[in-house]
Coordinates of C-alpha atoms and ligand atoms in Angstrom, one line a residue:
M177 CA -0.8 -38.4 29.9
G178 CA 1.2 -35.5 31.4
R179 CA 1.0 -31.8 30.8
I180 CA 4.2 -30.9 28.9
V181 CA 3.6 -29.0 25.7
A182 CA 6.4 -28.4 23.2
V183 CA 5.6 -25.5 20.8
I184 CA 7.9 -25.5 17.7
G185 CA 8.4 -21.9 16.5
G186 CA 7.9 -18.7 18.4
G187 CA 6.4 -16.6 15.6
Y188 CA 3.0 -14.9 15.8
G189 CA 1.0 -18.1 16.4
G190 CA 3.6 -20.0 18.4
A191 CA 4.3 -17.1 20.8
A192 CA 0.5 -16.5 21.3
A193 CA -0.1 -20.3 21.9
A194 CA 2.8 -20.6 24.4
K195 CA 1.5 -17.5 26.3
A196 CA -2.1 -18.9 26.4
L197 CA -0.8 -22.3 27.6
D198 CA 1.6 -20.9 30.2
G199 CA 0.3 -21.8 33.7
D200 CA -2.3 -24.4 32.7
T201 CA 0.4 -26.6 31.2
D202 CA 4.2 -26.8 31.3
V203 CA 5.2 -25.1 28.0
I204 CA 8.5 -25.3 26.3
L205 CA 8.8 -22.9 23.4
I206 CA 11.5 -24.0 20.9
E207 CA 12.8 -21.2 18.7
P208 CA 16.1 -20.6 16.8
K209 CA 15.9 -16.8 16.8
D210 CA 17.2 -14.8 19.8
A211 CA 14.2 -12.4 19.4
F212 CA 10.7 -12.4 17.9
V213 CA 10.6 -10.5 14.6
H214 CA 7.5 -8.5 14.1
S215 CA 7.4 -9.0 10.3
V216 CA 4.4 -6.6 10.0
G217 CA 7.0 -3.8 10.6
A218 CA 9.8 -5.2 8.5
L219 CA 9.2 -3.0 5.4
R220 CA 9.0 0.2 7.5
A221 CA 12.3 -1.0 9.2
L222 CA 13.9 -1.1 5.7
V223 CA 13.1 2.5 4.9
R224 CA 13.5 3.8 8.5
P225 CA 16.7 2.3 9.9
D226 CA 16.5 4.6 12.9
W227 CA 13.2 2.9 13.8
A228 CA 14.1 -0.7 12.8
G229 CA 15.1 -1.8 16.3
N230 CA 11.4 -1.6 17.2
I231 CA 10.5 -4.8 15.4
F232 CA 12.6 -7.1 17.6
F233 CA 11.3 -8.4 20.9
P234 CA 13.3 -10.6 23.2
Y235 CA 11.6 -13.8 24.4
D236 CA 12.7 -13.6 28.0
R237 CA 9.6 -11.9 29.4
L238 CA 7.0 -13.8 27.2
L239 CA 6.3 -16.6 29.7
A240 CA 5.9 -16.5 33.4
R241 CA 6.4 -20.2 34.1
G242 CA 7.3 -21.9 30.8
E243 CA 10.7 -22.1 29.2
V244 CA 12.0 -20.8 26.0
V245 CA 14.7 -23.1 24.4
R246 CA 16.8 -21.6 21.8
G247 CA 17.1 -24.3 19.1
R248 CA 15.9 -25.6 15.8
A249 CA 13.7 -28.7 15.6
T250 CA 15.1 -31.3 13.2
S251 CA 12.6 -34.1 13.8
V252 CA 9.4 -34.8 15.7
D253 CA 7.7 -37.9 17.0
S254 CA 4.7 -38.5 19.2
G255 CA 6.9 -38.3 22.3
G256 CA 8.7 -35.1 21.6
V257 CA 11.2 -33.1 19.5
T258 CA 14.9 -33.5 18.5
L259 CA 16.9 -30.4 18.1
A260 CA 19.8 -29.5 15.7
S261 CA 22.1 -29.6 18.8
G262 CA 21.2 -33.2 19.3
D263 CA 19.2 -32.3 22.5
R264 CA 15.8 -33.9 23.0
V265 CA 12.7 -32.2 24.4
D266 CA 10.2 -34.8 25.6
A267 CA 6.6 -33.7 25.5
D268 CA 3.0 -34.9 25.9
Y269 CA 1.6 -32.5 23.3
L270 CA 3.3 -30.8 20.3
V271 CA 2.3 -27.6 18.5
L272 CA 3.8 -27.2 15.1
A273 CA 4.1 -23.4 14.6
S274 CA 7.2 -23.1 12.4
G275 CA 5.5 -20.8 9.9
S276 CA 7.0 -19.8 6.6
S277 CA 10.0 -18.1 5.1
Y278 CA 9.9 -15.2 2.7
P279 CA 12.7 -13.3 0.9
F280 CA 14.5 -10.5 2.8
P281 CA 13.6 -7.8 3.8
A282 CA 10.0 -9.0 4.5
K283 CA 11.3 -11.8 6.7
M284 CA 14.9 -12.0 8.1
D285 CA 17.5 -14.4 6.8
T286 CA 19.3 -14.7 10.1
D287 CA 18.3 -15.9 13.6
V288 CA 20.4 -13.2 15.3
A289 CA 18.5 -9.8 15.8
D290 CA 21.7 -7.7 15.7
Q291 CA 22.7 -9.3 12.4
A292 CA 19.2 -8.7 11.0
L293 CA 19.3 -5.1 12.1
E294 CA 22.7 -4.7 10.4
R295 CA 21.3 -6.3 7.2
L296 CA 18.3 -3.9 7.3
R297 CA 20.6 -0.9 7.7
A298 CA 22.9 -2.0 4.9
A299 CA 19.9 -2.6 2.5
S300 CA 18.5 0.7 3.5
K301 CA 21.8 2.4 2.5
E302 CA 21.7 0.6 -0.9
L303 CA 18.1 1.6 -1.4
A304 CA 18.8 5.3 -0.5
G305 CA 21.4 5.3 -3.4
G306 CA 19.1 3.9 -6.1
G307 CA 16.7 6.2 -7.9
R308 CA 14.7 3.6 -9.8
V309 CA 13.3 0.7 -7.8
L310 CA 11.9 -2.5 -9.3
I311 CA 9.6 -4.6 -7.2
A312 CA 8.9 -8.2 -8.4
G313 CA 5.5 -9.2 -7.1
A314 CA 2.3 -7.2 -6.5
G315 CA 1.0 -9.1 -3.5
P316 CA 0.4 -7.4 -0.2
V317 CA 4.2 -7.4 0.5
G318 CA 5.2 -5.8 -2.9
L319 CA 2.5 -3.2 -2.6
E320 CA 3.3 -2.3 0.9
L321 CA 7.0 -2.0 0.1
A322 CA 6.3 0.3 -2.8
G323 CA 4.2 2.5 -0.5
E324 CA 6.9 2.6 2.2
I325 CA 9.6 3.5 -0.3
R326 CA 7.5 6.4 -1.8
A327 CA 6.6 7.7 1.6
A328 CA 10.3 7.8 2.7
W329 CA 11.8 8.9 -0.7
P330 CA 9.1 10.9 -2.7
D331 CA 11.5 11.4 -5.6
K332 CA 12.2 7.7 -6.3
R333 CA 10.6 5.9 -9.3
V334 CA 8.9 2.7 -8.1
T335 CA 7.7 0.1 -10.6
I336 CA 5.9 -3.1 -9.6
V337 CA 5.7 -6.0 -12.1
D338 CA 3.4 -9.0 -11.6
P339 CA 2.3 -11.7 -14.0
G340 CA -1.3 -11.7 -12.6
E341 CA -4.1 -9.8 -14.3
Q342 CA -5.5 -8.4 -11.0
V343 CA -4.1 -7.3 -7.6
L344 CA -5.5 -8.6 -4.4
P345 CA -8.1 -11.0 -6.0
G346 CA -11.1 -11.8 -4.0
F347 CA -11.5 -8.3 -2.5
L348 CA -14.4 -5.9 -3.3
P349 CA -14.2 -3.8 -6.5
E350 CA -14.3 -0.6 -4.3
L351 CA -11.0 -1.7 -2.7
H352 CA -9.4 -2.3 -6.1
A353 CA -10.6 1.1 -7.3
D354 CA -9.2 2.8 -4.1
L355 CA -5.9 0.9 -4.4
H356 CA -5.4 1.9 -8.1
R357 CA -6.2 5.5 -7.3
Q358 CA -3.8 5.6 -4.3
L359 CA -1.0 4.0 -6.4
R360 CA -1.5 6.7 -9.1
D361 CA -1.5 9.4 -6.5
L362 CA 1.7 8.0 -5.0
N363 CA 3.2 7.8 -8.5
I364 CA 3.8 4.0 -8.2
E365 CA 3.7 2.3 -11.6
L366 CA 2.0 -1.1 -11.5
R367 CA 2.6 -3.3 -14.5
L368 CA 0.2 -6.2 -14.3
D369 CA 0.2 -9.1 -16.8
T370 CA 4.0 -8.6 -17.0
T371 CA 6.6 -11.4 -16.4
L372 CA 10.3 -10.9 -16.0
L373 CA 11.8 -13.0 -18.8
T374 CA 15.1 -13.3 -16.9
E375 CA 16.0 -12.7 -13.3
P376 CA 17.8 -9.3 -12.8
P377 CA 21.5 -9.8 -13.0
T378 CA 22.2 -8.3 -9.6
R379 CA 21.3 -9.6 -6.1
P380 CA 18.0 -8.2 -4.6
G381 CA 18.6 -5.2 -2.4
L382 CA 22.0 -4.3 -4.0
A383 CA 22.3 -0.9 -5.8
E384 CA 23.6 -1.5 -9.3
T385 CA 21.9 -0.4 -12.5
F386 CA 20.6 -3.1 -14.8
T387 CA 18.1 -3.6 -17.6
V388 CA 15.9 -6.7 -17.6
R389 CA 13.6 -8.0 -20.3
T390 CA 9.9 -8.4 -19.5
T391 CA 6.9 -9.5 -21.5
G392 CA 6.0 -5.8 -21.6
G393 CA 9.4 -4.6 -22.9
D394 CA 12.8 -3.7 -21.3
L395 CA 12.9 -2.2 -17.8
T396 CA 15.9 -0.4 -16.3
A397 CA 16.3 0.0 -12.6
D398 CA 19.0 0.7 -10.0
I399 CA 17.9 -1.8 -7.4
W400 CA 15.2 -4.6 -7.1
F401 CA 13.4 -6.6 -4.4
R402 CA 11.8 -10.0 -4.7
C403 CA 8.3 -9.9 -3.2
H404 CA 7.1 -13.4 -3.8
G405 CA 8.0 -16.9 -2.8
A406 CA 6.7 -17.8 0.7
S407 CA 7.6 -21.4 1.6
A408 CA 6.5 -23.5 4.6
N409 CA 9.2 -24.3 7.2
G410 CA 8.6 -28.0 7.5
D411 CA 11.9 -29.8 6.8
Y412 CA 11.9 -31.3 10.3
L413 CA 8.6 -33.1 9.5
G414 CA 10.3 -35.7 7.4
D415 CA 8.8 -37.5 4.4
G416 CA 5.2 -36.8 5.2
K417 CA 4.4 -40.4 6.3
A418 CA 3.8 -39.5 10.0
I419 CA 2.7 -35.9 9.5
A420 CA 0.5 -35.6 6.4
R421 CA 1.4 -32.7 4.2
T422 CA 0.2 -31.2 0.9
P423 CA 2.5 -31.1 -2.1
Q424 CA 3.3 -27.5 -1.1
G425 CA 4.5 -28.7 2.3
K426 CA 1.6 -27.5 4.4
V427 CA 0.4 -29.7 7.3
R428 CA -3.1 -31.1 7.0
V429 CA -5.2 -30.2 10.0
T430 CA -8.7 -30.9 11.3
E431 CA -11.1 -28.2 12.3
K432 CA -9.9 -28.6 15.9
L433 CA -6.4 -27.9 14.5
N434 CA -5.1 -31.5 15.2
V435 CA -2.7 -32.8 12.6
H436 CA -4.6 -35.5 10.8
G437 CA -4.4 -38.8 12.7
H438 CA -2.8 -37.3 15.8
S439 CA -4.9 -36.3 18.8
H440 CA -1.9 -34.8 20.7
I441 CA -0.2 -33.0 17.9
Y442 CA -1.6 -29.7 16.7
A443 CA -0.5 -27.2 14.0
L444 CA -1.3 -23.5 13.5
G445 CA -0.4 -20.5 11.3
D446 CA 1.3 -20.4 8.0
I447 CA 2.4 -24.1 8.1
T448 CA -1.2 -25.3 8.0
D449 CA -3.3 -26.1 4.9
I450 CA -6.3 -24.1 6.1
A451 CA -7.9 -22.5 3.1
E452 CA -7.4 -18.8 3.9
A453 CA -4.7 -16.1 3.4
K454 CA -1.6 -16.7 5.5
M455 CA -1.8 -14.0 8.1
A456 CA -0.5 -13.3 11.6
A457 CA -4.0 -12.4 12.6
H458 CA -5.2 -15.8 11.7
A459 CA -2.2 -17.6 13.3
M460 CA -3.1 -15.8 16.6
K461 CA -6.7 -17.0 16.3
H462 CA -5.5 -20.5 15.6
A463 CA -3.4 -20.2 18.8
E464 CA -6.5 -19.6 20.9
V465 CA -8.2 -22.7 19.6
V466 CA -5.1 -24.9 20.0
A467 CA -4.6 -23.7 23.6
A468 CA -8.2 -24.2 24.5
N469 CA -8.1 -27.8 23.2
I470 CA -4.8 -28.7 24.9
I471 CA -6.0 -27.3 28.2
A472 CA -9.2 -29.3 27.9
Q473 CA -7.2 -32.5 27.2
V474 CA -4.9 -31.8 30.2
R475 CA -7.9 -31.5 32.4
G476 CA -9.3 -34.8 31.1
E477 CA -12.1 -33.1 29.2
E478 CA -13.1 -33.5 25.5
P479 CA -11.4 -30.8 23.3
A480 CA -14.2 -28.9 21.7
A481 CA -12.8 -25.6 20.2
V482 CA -12.9 -25.5 16.4
Y483 CA -11.5 -23.0 13.9
R484 CA -13.5 -22.1 10.8
P485 CA -11.9 -19.6 8.3
S486 CA -14.0 -16.6 7.5
P487 CA -15.6 -16.8 4.1
V488 CA -14.9 -13.1 3.7
P489 CA -11.2 -12.0 3.3
S490 CA -10.0 -9.1 5.3
I491 CA -6.9 -6.9 4.9
L492 CA -5.3 -3.8 6.3
L493 CA -2.6 -2.8 3.8
P494 CA -0.7 0.4 4.6
L495 CA 1.0 2.2 1.7
G496 CA 3.3 4.2 4.0
P497 CA 2.3 5.7 7.4
A498 CA -0.6 7.9 6.0
A499 CA -2.1 5.9 3.1
G500 CA -3.4 2.4 2.5
V501 CA -6.4 0.2 1.7
G502 CA -8.5 -2.0 3.9
Q503 CA -11.5 -4.3 4.0
I504 CA -13.0 -5.8 7.2
P505 CA -16.0 -8.0 7.9
T506 CA -19.0 -6.3 9.6
P507 CA -22.4 -7.6 10.5
D508 CA -23.7 -5.9 7.3
G509 CA -21.1 -7.7 5.2
P510 CA -17.6 -6.8 4.1
T511 CA -16.7 -3.0 4.3
V512 CA -13.9 -1.1 2.6
L513 CA -12.1 1.3 4.9
P514 CA -10.8 4.7 3.9
A515 CA -7.0 5.4 3.9
R516 CA -7.2 7.5 7.1
T517 CA -8.8 4.6 9.0
V518 CA -6.2 2.1 7.7
A519 CA -3.5 4.5 8.9
E520 CA -5.1 4.9 12.3
Y521 CA -5.7 1.2 12.8
K522 CA -2.3 0.1 11.6
G523 CA -0.2 2.3 9.2
T524 CA 1.1 4.9 11.7
H525 CA 2.3 2.5 14.4
L526 CA 2.2 -1.0 12.8
L527 CA 0.9 -2.5 16.0
I528 CA 4.2 -2.2 17.8
D529 CA 2.5 -1.5 21.2
R530 CA 0.4 -4.6 21.0
F531 CA 3.5 -6.8 20.6
A532 CA 5.4 -4.8 23.3
E533 CA 2.6 -5.8 25.6
L534 CA 2.7 -9.5 24.6
F535 CA 6.4 -9.6 25.1
G536 CA 6.4 -7.6 28.3
T537 CA 8.5 -4.7 27.0
A538 CA 5.8 -2.0 27.0
Ligands
FAD1193 C1 6.3 -7.9 5.3 C2 5.1 -8.7 5.9 C3 4.0 -8.1 6.4 C4 3.0 -8.8 6.9 N1 1.9 -8.1 7.4 C5 0.9 -8.7 8.0 C6 -0.2 -8.0 8.6 O1 -0.2 -6.8 8.6 N2 -1.2 -8.7 9.2 C7 -1.2 -10.1 9.2 O2 -2.1 -10.7 9.7 N3 -0.2 -10.8 8.6 C8 0.8 -10.2 8.0 N4 1.9 -10.9 7.5 C9 1.8 -12.3 7.5 C10 2.4 -12.9 8.8 O3 3.7 -12.4 9.0 C11 2.4 -14.4 8.8 O4 1.2 -14.9 8.4 C12 2.8 -14.9 10.2 O5 4.2 -14.6 10.3 C13 2.6 -16.4 10.4 O6 2.8 -16.7 11.7 P1 3.3 -18.1 12.2 O7 3.3 -18.1 13.7 O8 2.5 -19.2 11.5 O9 4.8 -18.2 11.6 P2 6.0 -17.2 11.6 O10 5.6 -15.9 12.1 O11 6.6 -17.4 10.3 O12 7.0 -17.9 12.8 C14 7.5 -19.1 12.7 C15 8.7 -19.2 13.7 O13 9.1 -20.6 13.7 C16 10.5 -20.6 13.7 N5 11.0 -21.8 13.1 C17 11.1 -22.1 11.8 N6 11.6 -23.4 11.6 C18 11.8 -23.9 12.9 C19 12.2 -25.1 13.4 N7 12.6 -26.1 12.6 N8 12.3 -25.3 14.8 C20 11.9 -24.3 15.6 N9 11.4 -23.1 15.2 C21 11.4 -22.9 13.8 C22 10.9 -19.3 13.0 O14 12.2 -18.9 13.4 C23 9.8 -18.3 13.3 O15 10.2 -17.6 14.4 C24 3.0 -10.2 7.0 C25 4.1 -10.9 6.4 C26 5.1 -10.2 5.9 C27 6.3 -10.9 5.4

């Protein structure tokens, strides 16, 4: 067995894994985008087009020895990867790190950073012109987008609709109370238990007044955003015979993060079926486990690192630069953080410096 590792996808988990493997193995990172997109900052980028360039990081300084190949995997087998160009990357180990897609603007719908920046600026202009904003989906993305919009344009009316009965299920009641209080203070209307009976007639992110029927009555808005509908990026994995997947397209992994039945193929991040919230923070922890196990195998040792999801969920959810809710695990159990701590840990800077360091642009 050699020491060539092909990492498929240079998102949070793939980039971290490639960096951790660089040197101890020969890494080839396969990624269709020309720059890493720091999705954590995408919603701020929408409301602050002057700042939006900060969320893109070129890949050229990520690895000291390894190689970044710009391309899209179209199939994999135990000996390597085939790309959309027809090129072949032979490898001894594979890391499936192709993550998930999400409607714009939370994730970009182009692989070219300049085009993504253009799209963000155009959507920002549309948003600036609409006084009433409808957000479909009250998950972390919908809530965060509402907070960003109110922070940038305090006079806009923002309404979030969601069919669920509760926001952020699984978190402490104190976090829910704090969230509802902050949403009230920010004058963000949250309509739970409310379903859109038809899709709004305009495209998301386009300023044009419409009225839509919901289970809670008619709702008129000038622009809307879809904040639900993540889907795993696994088309290249075929029919699921070689790489076992769930009905939702997630890859089944062991606690060492091997794909079931494959000692030299690993998976990490949003593409996996690990029972936890899909988060960049988790993907980067998976990357440490995968890198440790591959390095052990390359050295002829038994891979021993395991990943066990935390039984306690955690979140840092900014509502604009100065507000937000948070819950973190501590030795005394889960603790809810005040808004100023959430702002200090994340909301003011959105972790830009940390990724500038990883990508060598600091
Ligand atoms: C608006 C927003 C805010 C968020 N905020 C937070 C936060 O504050 N904290 C947190 O922990 N998480 C956050 N998340 C979640 C986080 O972004 C995801 O969990 C994370 O992106 C998952 O990382 P990943 O490496 O699995 O995949 P991704 O980051 O999705 O990266 C996958 C990469 O694979 C590439 N790819 C796809 N298909 C192929 C292919 N066929 N061949 C090669 N490459 C391919 C893609 O181009 C992409 O670059 C946020 C998400 C959004 C949308």
